[in-house]
Coordinates of N, CA, C and O and ligand atoms in Angstrom, one line a residue:
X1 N -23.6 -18.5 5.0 CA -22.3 -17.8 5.1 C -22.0 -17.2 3.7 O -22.2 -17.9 2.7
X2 N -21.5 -15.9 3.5 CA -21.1 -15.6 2.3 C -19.8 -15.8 1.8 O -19.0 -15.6 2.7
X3 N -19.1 -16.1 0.4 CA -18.1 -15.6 0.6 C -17.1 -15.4 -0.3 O -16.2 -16.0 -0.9
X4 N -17.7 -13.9 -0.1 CA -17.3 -13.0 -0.7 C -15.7 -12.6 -0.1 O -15.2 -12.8 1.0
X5 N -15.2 -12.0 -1.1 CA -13.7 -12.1 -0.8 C -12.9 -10.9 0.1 O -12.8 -9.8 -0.3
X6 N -12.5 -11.2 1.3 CA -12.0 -10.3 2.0 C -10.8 -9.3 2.0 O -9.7 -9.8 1.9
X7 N -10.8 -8.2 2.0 CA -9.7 -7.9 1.6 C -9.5 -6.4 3.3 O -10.2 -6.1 4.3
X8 N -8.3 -6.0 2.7 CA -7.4 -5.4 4.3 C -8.3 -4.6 4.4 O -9.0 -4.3 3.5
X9 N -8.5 -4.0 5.4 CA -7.9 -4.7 7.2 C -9.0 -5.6 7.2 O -9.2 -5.4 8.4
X10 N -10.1 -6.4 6.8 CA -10.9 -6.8 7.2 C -10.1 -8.0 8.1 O -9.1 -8.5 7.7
X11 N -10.7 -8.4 9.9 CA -9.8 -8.8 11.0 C -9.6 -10.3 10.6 O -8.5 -10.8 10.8
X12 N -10.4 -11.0 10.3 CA -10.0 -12.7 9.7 C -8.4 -12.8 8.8 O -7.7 -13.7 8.7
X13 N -8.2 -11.6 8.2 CA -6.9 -11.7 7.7 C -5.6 -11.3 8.3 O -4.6 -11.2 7.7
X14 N -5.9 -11.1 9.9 CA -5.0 -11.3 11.1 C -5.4 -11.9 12.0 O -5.2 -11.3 13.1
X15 N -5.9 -13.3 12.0 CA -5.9 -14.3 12.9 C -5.4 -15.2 12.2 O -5.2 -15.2 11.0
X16 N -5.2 -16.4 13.3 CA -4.7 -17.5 13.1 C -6.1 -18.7 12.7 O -7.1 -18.8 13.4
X17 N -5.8 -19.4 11.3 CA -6.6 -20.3 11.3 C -6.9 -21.3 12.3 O -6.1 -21.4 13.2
X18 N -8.0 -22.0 12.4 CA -8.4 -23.2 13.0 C -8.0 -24.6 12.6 O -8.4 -25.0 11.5
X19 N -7.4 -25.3 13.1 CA -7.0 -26.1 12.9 C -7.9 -27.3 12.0 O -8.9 -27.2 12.6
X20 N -8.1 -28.3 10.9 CA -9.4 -28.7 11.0 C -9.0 -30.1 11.1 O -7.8 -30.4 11.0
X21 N -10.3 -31.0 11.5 CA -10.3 -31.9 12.7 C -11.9 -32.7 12.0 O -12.5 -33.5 12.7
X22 N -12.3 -32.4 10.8 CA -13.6 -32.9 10.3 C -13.2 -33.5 9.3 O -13.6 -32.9 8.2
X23 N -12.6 -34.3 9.1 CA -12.3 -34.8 7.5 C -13.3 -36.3 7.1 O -13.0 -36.9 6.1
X24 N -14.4 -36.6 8.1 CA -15.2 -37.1 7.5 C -16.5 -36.1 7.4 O -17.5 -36.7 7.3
X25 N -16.6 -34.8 7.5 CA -17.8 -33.9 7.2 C -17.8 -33.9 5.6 O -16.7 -33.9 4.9
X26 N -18.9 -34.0 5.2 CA -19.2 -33.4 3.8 C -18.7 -31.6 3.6 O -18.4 -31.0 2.6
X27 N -18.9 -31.2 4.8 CA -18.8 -29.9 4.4 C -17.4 -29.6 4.2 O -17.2 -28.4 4.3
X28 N -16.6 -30.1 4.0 CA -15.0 -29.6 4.2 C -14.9 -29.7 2.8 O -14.1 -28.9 2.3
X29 N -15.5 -30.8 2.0 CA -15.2 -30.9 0.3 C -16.1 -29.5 -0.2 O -15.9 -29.2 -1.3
X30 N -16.8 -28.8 0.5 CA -17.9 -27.6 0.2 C -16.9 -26.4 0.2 O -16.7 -25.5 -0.7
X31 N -16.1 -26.5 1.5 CA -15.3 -25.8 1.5 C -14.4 -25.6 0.2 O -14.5 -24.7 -0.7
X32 N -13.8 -26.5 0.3 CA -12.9 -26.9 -1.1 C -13.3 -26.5 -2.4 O -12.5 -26.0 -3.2
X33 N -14.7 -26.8 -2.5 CA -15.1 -26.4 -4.0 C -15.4 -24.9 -4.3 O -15.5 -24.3 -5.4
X34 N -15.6 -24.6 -3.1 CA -16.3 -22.9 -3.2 C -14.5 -22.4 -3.5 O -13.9 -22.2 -4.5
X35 N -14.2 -22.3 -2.3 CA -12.3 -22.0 -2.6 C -11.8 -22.1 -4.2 O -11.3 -21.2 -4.8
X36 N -12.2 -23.2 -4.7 CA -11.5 -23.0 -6.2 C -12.4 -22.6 -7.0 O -12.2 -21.8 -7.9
X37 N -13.5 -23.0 -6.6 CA -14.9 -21.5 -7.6 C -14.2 -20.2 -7.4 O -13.9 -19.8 -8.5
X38 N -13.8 -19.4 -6.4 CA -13.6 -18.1 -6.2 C -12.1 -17.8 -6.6 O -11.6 -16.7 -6.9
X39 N -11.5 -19.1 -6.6 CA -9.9 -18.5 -6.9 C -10.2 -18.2 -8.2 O -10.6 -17.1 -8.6
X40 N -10.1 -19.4 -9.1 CA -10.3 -19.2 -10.7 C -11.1 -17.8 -10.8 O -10.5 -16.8 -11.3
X41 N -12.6 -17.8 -10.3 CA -13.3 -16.6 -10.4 C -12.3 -15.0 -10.2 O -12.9 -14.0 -10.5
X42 N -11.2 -14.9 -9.7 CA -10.8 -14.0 -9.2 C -9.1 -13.8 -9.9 O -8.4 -12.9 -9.8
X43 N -9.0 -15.1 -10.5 CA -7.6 -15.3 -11.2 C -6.4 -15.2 -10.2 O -5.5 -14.5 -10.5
X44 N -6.6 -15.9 -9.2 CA -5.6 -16.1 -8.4 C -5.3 -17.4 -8.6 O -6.0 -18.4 -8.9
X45 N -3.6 -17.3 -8.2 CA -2.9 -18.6 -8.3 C -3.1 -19.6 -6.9 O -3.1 -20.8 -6.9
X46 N -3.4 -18.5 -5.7 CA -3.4 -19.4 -4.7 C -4.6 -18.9 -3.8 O -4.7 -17.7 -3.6
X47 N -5.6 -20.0 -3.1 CA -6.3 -18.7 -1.8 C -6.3 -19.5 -0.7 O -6.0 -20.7 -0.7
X48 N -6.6 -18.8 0.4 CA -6.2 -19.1 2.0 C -7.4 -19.0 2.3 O -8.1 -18.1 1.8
X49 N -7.9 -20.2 3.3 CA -9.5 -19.9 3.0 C -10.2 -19.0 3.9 O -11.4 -19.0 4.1
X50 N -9.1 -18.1 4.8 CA -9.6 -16.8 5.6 C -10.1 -15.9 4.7 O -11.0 -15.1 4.9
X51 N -9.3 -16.0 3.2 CA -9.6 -14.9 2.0 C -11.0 -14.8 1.8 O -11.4 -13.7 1.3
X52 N -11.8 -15.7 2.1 CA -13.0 -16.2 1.8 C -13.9 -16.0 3.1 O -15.1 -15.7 2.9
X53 N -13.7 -16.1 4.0 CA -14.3 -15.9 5.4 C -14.5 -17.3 6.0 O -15.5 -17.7 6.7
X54 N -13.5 -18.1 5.4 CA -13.7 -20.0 6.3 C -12.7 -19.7 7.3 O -11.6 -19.2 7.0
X55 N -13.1 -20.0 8.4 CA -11.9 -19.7 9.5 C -11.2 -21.1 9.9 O -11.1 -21.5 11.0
X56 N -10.8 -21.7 9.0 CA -9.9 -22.9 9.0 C -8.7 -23.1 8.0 O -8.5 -22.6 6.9
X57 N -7.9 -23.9 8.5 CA -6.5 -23.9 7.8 C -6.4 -25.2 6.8 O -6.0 -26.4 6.8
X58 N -7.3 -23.7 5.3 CA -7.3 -24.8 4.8 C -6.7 -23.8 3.0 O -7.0 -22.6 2.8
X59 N -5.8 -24.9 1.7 CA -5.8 -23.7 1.0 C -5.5 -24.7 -0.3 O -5.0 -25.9 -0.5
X60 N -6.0 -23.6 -1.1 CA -6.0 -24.2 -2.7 C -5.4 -23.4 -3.5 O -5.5 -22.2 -3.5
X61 N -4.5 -24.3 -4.5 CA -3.6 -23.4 -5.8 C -3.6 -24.2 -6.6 O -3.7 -25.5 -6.4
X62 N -3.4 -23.7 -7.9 CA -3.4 -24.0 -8.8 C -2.0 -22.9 -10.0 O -2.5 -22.0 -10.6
X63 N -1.0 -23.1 -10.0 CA 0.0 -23.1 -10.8 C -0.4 -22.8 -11.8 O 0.4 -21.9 -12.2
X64 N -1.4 -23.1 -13.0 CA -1.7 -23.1 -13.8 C -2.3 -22.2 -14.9 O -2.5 -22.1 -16.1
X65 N -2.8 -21.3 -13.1 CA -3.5 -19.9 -13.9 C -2.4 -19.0 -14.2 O -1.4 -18.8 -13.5
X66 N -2.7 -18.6 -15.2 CA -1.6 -17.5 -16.0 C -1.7 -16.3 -15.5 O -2.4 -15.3 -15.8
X67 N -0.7 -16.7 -14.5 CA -0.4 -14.8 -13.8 C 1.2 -14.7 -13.8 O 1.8 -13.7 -13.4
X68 N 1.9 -15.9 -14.2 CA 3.5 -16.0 -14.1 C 4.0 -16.1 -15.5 O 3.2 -15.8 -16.5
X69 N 5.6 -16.5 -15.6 CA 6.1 -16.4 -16.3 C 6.6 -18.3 -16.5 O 7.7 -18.9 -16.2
X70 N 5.3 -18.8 -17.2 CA 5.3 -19.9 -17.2 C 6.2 -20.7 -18.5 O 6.0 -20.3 -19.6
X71 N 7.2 -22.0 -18.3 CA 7.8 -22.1 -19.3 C 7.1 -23.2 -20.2 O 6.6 -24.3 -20.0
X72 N 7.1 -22.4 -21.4 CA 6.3 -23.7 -22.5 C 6.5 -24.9 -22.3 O 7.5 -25.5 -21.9
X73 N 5.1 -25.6 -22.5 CA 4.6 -26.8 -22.1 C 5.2 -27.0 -20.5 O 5.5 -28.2 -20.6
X74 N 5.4 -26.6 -19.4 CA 5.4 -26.9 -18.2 C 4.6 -26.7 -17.8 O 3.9 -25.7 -18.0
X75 N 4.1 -28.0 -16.8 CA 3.2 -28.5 -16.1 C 2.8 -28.0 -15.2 O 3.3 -28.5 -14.2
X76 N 1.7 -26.8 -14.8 CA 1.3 -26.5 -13.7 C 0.9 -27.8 -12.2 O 0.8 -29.1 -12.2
X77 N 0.8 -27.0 -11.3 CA 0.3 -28.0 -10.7 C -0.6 -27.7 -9.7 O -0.2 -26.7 -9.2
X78 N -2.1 -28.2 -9.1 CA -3.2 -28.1 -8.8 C -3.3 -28.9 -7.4 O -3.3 -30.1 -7.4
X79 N -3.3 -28.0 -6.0 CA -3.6 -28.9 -4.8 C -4.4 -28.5 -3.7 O -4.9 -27.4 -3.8
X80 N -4.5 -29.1 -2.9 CA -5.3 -29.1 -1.6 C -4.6 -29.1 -0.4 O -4.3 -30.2 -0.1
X81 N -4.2 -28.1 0.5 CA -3.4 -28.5 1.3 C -4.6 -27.6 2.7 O -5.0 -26.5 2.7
X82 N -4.9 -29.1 4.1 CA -5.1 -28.8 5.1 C -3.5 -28.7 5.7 O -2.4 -29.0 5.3
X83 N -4.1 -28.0 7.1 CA -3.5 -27.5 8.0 C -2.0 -27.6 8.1 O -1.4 -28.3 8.9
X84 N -1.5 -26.9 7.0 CA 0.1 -26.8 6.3 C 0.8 -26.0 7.3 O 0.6 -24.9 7.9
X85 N 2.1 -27.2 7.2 CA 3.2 -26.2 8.1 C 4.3 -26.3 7.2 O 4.4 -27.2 6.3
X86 N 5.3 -25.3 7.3 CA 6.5 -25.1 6.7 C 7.5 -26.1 7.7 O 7.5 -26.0 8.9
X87 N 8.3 -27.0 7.2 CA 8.8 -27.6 8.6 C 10.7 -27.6 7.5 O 11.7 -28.3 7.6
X88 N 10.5 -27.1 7.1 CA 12.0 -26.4 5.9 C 12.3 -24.9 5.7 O 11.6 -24.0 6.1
X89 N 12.9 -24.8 5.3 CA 13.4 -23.6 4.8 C 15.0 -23.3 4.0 O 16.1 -23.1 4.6
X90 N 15.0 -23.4 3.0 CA 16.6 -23.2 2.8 C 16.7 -21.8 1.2 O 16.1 -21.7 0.1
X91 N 17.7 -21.3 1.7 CA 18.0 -20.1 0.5 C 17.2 -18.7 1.1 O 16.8 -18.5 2.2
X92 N 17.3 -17.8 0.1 CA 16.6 -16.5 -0.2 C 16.6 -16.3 -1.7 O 17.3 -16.6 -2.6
X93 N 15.3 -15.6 -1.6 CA 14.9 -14.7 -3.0 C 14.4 -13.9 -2.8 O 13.8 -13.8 -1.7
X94 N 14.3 -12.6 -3.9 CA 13.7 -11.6 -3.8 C 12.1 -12.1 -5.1 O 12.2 -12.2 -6.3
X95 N 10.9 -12.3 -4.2 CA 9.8 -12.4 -4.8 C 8.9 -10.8 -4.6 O 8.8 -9.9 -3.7
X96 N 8.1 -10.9 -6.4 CA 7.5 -9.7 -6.6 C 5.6 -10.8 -6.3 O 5.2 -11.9 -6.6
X97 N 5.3 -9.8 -5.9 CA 3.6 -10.7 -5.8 C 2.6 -9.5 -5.0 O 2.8 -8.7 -4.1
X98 N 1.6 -9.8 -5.6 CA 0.1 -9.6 -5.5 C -0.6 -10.2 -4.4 O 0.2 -10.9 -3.7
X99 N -1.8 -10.2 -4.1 CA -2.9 -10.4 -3.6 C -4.1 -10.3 -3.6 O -4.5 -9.1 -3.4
X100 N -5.0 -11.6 -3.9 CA -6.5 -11.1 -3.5 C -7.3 -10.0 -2.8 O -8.2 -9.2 -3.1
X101 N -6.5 -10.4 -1.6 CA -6.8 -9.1 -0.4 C -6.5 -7.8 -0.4 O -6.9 -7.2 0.6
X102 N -5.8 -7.2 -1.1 CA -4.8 -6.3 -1.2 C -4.7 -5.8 -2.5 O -3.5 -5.9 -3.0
X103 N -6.1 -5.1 -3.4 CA -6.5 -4.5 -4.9 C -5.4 -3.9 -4.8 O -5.0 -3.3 -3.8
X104 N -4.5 -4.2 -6.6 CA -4.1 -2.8 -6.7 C -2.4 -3.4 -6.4 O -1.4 -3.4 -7.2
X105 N -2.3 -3.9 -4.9 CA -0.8 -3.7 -4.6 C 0.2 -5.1 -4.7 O 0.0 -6.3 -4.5
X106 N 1.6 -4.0 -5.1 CA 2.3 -5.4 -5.5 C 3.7 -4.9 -5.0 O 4.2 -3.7 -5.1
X107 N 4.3 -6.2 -4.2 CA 5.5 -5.6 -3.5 C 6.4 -6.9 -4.0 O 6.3 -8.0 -4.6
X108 N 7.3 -6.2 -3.5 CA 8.7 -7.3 -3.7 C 9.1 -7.8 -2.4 O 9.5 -6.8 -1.7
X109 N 9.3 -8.7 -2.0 CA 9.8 -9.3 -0.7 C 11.0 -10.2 -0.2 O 11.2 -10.6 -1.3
X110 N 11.7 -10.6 0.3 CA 12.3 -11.9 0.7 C 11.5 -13.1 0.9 O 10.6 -13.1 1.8
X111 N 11.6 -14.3 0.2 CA 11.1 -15.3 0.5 C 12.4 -16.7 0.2 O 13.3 -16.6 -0.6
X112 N 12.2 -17.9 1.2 CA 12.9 -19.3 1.3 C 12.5 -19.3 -0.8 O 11.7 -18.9 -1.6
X113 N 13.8 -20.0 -0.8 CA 13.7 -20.3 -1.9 C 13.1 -21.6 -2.4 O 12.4 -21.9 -3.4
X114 N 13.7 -22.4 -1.4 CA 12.6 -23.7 -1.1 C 12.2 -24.0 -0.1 O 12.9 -23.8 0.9
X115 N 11.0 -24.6 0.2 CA 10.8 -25.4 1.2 C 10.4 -26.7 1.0 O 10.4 -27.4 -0.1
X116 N 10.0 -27.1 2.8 CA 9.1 -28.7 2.8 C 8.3 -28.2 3.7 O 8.5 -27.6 4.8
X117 N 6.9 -28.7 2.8 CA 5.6 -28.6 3.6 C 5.1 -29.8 4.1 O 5.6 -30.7 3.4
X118 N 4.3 -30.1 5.0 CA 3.8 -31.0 5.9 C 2.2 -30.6 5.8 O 1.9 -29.4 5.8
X119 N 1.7 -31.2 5.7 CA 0.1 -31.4 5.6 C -0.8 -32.3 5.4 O -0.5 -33.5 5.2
X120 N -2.0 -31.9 5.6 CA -3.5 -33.6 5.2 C -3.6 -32.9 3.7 O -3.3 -31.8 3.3
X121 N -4.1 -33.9 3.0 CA -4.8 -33.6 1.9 C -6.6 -33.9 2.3 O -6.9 -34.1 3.5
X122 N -7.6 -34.0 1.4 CA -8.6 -33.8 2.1 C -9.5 -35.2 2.3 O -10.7 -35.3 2.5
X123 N -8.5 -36.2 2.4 CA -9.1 -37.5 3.4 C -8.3 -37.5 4.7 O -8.5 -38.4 5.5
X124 N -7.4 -36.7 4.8 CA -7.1 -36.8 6.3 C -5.7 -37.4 6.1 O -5.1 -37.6 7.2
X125 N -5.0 -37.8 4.9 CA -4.1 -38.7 4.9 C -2.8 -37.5 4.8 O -2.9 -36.4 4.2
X126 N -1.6 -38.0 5.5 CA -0.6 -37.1 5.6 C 0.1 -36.7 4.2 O 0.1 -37.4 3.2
X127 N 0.8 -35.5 4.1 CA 1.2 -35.3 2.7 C 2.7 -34.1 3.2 O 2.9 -33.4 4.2
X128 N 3.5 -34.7 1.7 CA 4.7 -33.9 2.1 C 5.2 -33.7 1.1 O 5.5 -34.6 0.3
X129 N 5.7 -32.1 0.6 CA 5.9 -31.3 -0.4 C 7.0 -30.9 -0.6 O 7.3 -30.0 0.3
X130 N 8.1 -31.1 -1.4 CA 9.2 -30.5 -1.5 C 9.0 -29.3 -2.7 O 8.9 -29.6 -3.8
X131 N 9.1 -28.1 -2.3 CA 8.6 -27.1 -3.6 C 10.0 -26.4 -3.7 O 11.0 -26.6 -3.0
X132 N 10.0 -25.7 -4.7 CA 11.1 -24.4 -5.0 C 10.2 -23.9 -6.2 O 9.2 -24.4 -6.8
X133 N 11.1 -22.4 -6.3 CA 10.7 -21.8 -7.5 C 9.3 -20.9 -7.1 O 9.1 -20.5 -5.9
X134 N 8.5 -20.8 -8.1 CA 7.0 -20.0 -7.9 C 6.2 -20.6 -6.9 O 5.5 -20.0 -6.1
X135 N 6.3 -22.2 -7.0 CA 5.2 -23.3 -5.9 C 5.6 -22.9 -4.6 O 4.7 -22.6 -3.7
X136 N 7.5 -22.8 -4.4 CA 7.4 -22.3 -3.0 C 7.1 -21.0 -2.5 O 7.2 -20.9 -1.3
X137 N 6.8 -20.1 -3.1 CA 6.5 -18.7 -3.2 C 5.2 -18.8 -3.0 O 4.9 -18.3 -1.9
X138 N 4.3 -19.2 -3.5 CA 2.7 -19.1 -3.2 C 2.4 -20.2 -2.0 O 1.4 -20.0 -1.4
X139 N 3.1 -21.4 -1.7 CA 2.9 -21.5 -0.6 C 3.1 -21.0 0.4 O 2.4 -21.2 1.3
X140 N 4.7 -20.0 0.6 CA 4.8 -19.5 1.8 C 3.9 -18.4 2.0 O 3.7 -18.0 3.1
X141 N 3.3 -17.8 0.8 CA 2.3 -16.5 0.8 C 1.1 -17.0 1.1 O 0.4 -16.0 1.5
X142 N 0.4 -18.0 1.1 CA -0.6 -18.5 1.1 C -0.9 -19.0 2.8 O -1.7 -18.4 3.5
X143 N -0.2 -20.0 3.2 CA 0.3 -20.7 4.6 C 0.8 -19.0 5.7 O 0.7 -18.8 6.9
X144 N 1.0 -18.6 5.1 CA 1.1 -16.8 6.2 C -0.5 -16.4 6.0 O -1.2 -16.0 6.9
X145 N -0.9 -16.5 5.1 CA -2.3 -16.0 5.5 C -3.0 -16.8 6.5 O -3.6 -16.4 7.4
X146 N -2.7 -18.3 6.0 CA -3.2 -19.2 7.3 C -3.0 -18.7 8.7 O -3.7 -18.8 9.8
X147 N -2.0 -18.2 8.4 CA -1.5 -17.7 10.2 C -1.5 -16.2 10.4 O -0.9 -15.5 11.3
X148 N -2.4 -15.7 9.6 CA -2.8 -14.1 10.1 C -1.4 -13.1 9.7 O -0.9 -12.1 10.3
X149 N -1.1 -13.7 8.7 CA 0.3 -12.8 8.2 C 0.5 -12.7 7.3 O 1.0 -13.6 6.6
X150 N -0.1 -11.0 6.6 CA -0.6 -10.6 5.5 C 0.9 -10.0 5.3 O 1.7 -9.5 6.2
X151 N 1.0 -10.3 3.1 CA 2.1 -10.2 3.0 C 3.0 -8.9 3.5 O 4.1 -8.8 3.9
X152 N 2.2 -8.0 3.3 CA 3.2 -6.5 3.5 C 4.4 -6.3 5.0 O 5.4 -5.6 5.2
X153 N 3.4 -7.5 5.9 CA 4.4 -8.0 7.1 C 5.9 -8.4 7.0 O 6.8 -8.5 7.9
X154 N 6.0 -8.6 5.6 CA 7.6 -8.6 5.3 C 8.2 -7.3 4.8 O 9.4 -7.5 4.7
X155 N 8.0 -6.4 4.6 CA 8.6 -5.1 4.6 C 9.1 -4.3 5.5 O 8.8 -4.8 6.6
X156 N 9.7 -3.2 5.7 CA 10.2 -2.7 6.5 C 9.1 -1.7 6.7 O 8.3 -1.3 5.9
X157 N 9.4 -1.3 8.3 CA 7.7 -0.7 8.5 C 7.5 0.6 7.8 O 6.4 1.0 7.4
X158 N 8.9 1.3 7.6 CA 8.4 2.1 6.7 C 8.3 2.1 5.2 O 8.0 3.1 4.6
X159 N 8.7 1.2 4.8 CA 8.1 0.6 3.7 C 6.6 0.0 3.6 O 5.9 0.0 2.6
X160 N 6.4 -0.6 4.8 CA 4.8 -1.2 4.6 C 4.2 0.7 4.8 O 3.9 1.4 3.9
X161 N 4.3 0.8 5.8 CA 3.7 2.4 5.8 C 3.2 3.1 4.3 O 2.1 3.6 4.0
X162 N 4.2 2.9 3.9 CA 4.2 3.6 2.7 C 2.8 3.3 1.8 O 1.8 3.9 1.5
X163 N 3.4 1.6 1.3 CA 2.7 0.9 0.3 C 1.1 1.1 1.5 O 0.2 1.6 0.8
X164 N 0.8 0.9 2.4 CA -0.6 1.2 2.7 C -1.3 2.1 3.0 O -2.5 2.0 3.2
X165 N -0.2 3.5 3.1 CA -0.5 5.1 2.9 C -1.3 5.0 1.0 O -2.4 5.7 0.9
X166 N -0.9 4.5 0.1 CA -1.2 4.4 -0.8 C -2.5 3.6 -1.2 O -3.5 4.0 -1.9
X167 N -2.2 2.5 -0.6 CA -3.3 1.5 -1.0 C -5.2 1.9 -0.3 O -6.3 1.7 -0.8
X168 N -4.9 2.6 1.0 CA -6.4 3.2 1.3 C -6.4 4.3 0.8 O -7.6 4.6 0.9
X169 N -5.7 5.2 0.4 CA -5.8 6.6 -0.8 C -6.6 6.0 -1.8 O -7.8 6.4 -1.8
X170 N -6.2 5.1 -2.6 CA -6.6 4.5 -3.8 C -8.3 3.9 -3.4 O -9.3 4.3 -4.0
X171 N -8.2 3.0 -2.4 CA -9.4 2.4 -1.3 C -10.8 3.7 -1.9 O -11.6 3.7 -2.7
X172 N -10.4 4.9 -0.7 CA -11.1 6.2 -0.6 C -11.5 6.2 -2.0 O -12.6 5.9 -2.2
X173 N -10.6 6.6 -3.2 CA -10.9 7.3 -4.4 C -11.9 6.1 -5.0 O -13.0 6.4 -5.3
X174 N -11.5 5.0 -5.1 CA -12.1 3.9 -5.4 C -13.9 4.3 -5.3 O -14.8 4.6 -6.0
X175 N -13.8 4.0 -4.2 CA -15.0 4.0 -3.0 C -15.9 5.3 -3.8 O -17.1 5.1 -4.1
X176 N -15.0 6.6 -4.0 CA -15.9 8.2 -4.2 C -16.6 8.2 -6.1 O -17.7 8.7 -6.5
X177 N -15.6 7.5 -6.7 CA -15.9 7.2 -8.1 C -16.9 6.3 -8.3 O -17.3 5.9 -9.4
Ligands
LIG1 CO1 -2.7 -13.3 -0.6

């Protein structure tokens, strides 16, 4: 399997993950390790592991890489989250953010200001996250990719229109250079 990094329209980043159901396989720690090989490699804060072509719900972040507006000496933070559900929601913000999948483009969105996530970590054991701030921002952006819901799905259509009128312009020129 390769896996190399997927980016729009390729179709794994409009399905819904697989649930996973192997947490005594060796191969799910494989999973894991390639995921944070390719995040760091790619200087992402968070990846979904459809980003990569694993068709399971499974995702890694790390806080820590410097792509924010980090406050001295604060503590990033570094995790593992299987088959994550949002089971909270409270507030609004306007978040600005990037993507792996999506060279080049950066929008601004509505996102919960906090949530609580529900998830395995990667022995299978239950885990539960109270985030706010940037954590809850890369999780709800990350956990949408789990579910085939690439960010620009929060814009208004003609606003997504727009930003992807632009983004395969650039694709093309890319591509001819
Ligand atoms: Co993304």
């Amino acid at each position: 399997m390769s896996y190399r990094i997927r980016t729009w329209p390729d179709k794994i980043l409009k399905q819904k993950m697989k649930e996973v159901d192997f947490f005594d396989d060796p191969k799910l720690q494989e999973y894991i390790n390639v995921m944070f090989e390719k995040m760091y490699e790619l200087e992402g804060v968070g990846l979904a592991a459809n980003q990569i072509g694993i068709p399971y719900q499974i995702l890694v972040l790390d806080t820590n890489t410097k792509k924010y507006d980090q406050q001295e000496g604060e503590e990033g933070v570094k995790m593992v989250l299987i088959n994550p559900k949002i089971v909270e929601k409270e507030g609004q913000i306007e978040s600005t953010e990037g993507c792996l999948s999506f060279p080049g483009v950066q929008i601004t969105i509505p996102r919960a200001e906090k949530v609580k996530v529900v998830a395995k970590n990667e022995k299978g054991e239950d885990i539960e996250i109270d985030a706010d701030d940037f954590l809850a921002i890369v999780l709800q952006h990350e956990i949408d990719h789990l579910n085939g819901i690439p960010f620009i799905n929060h814009l208004s259509p003609v606003k997504r229109r727009m930003v992807l009128e632009k983004y395969f312009k650039t694709l093309k020129e890319t591509a001819r250079a």
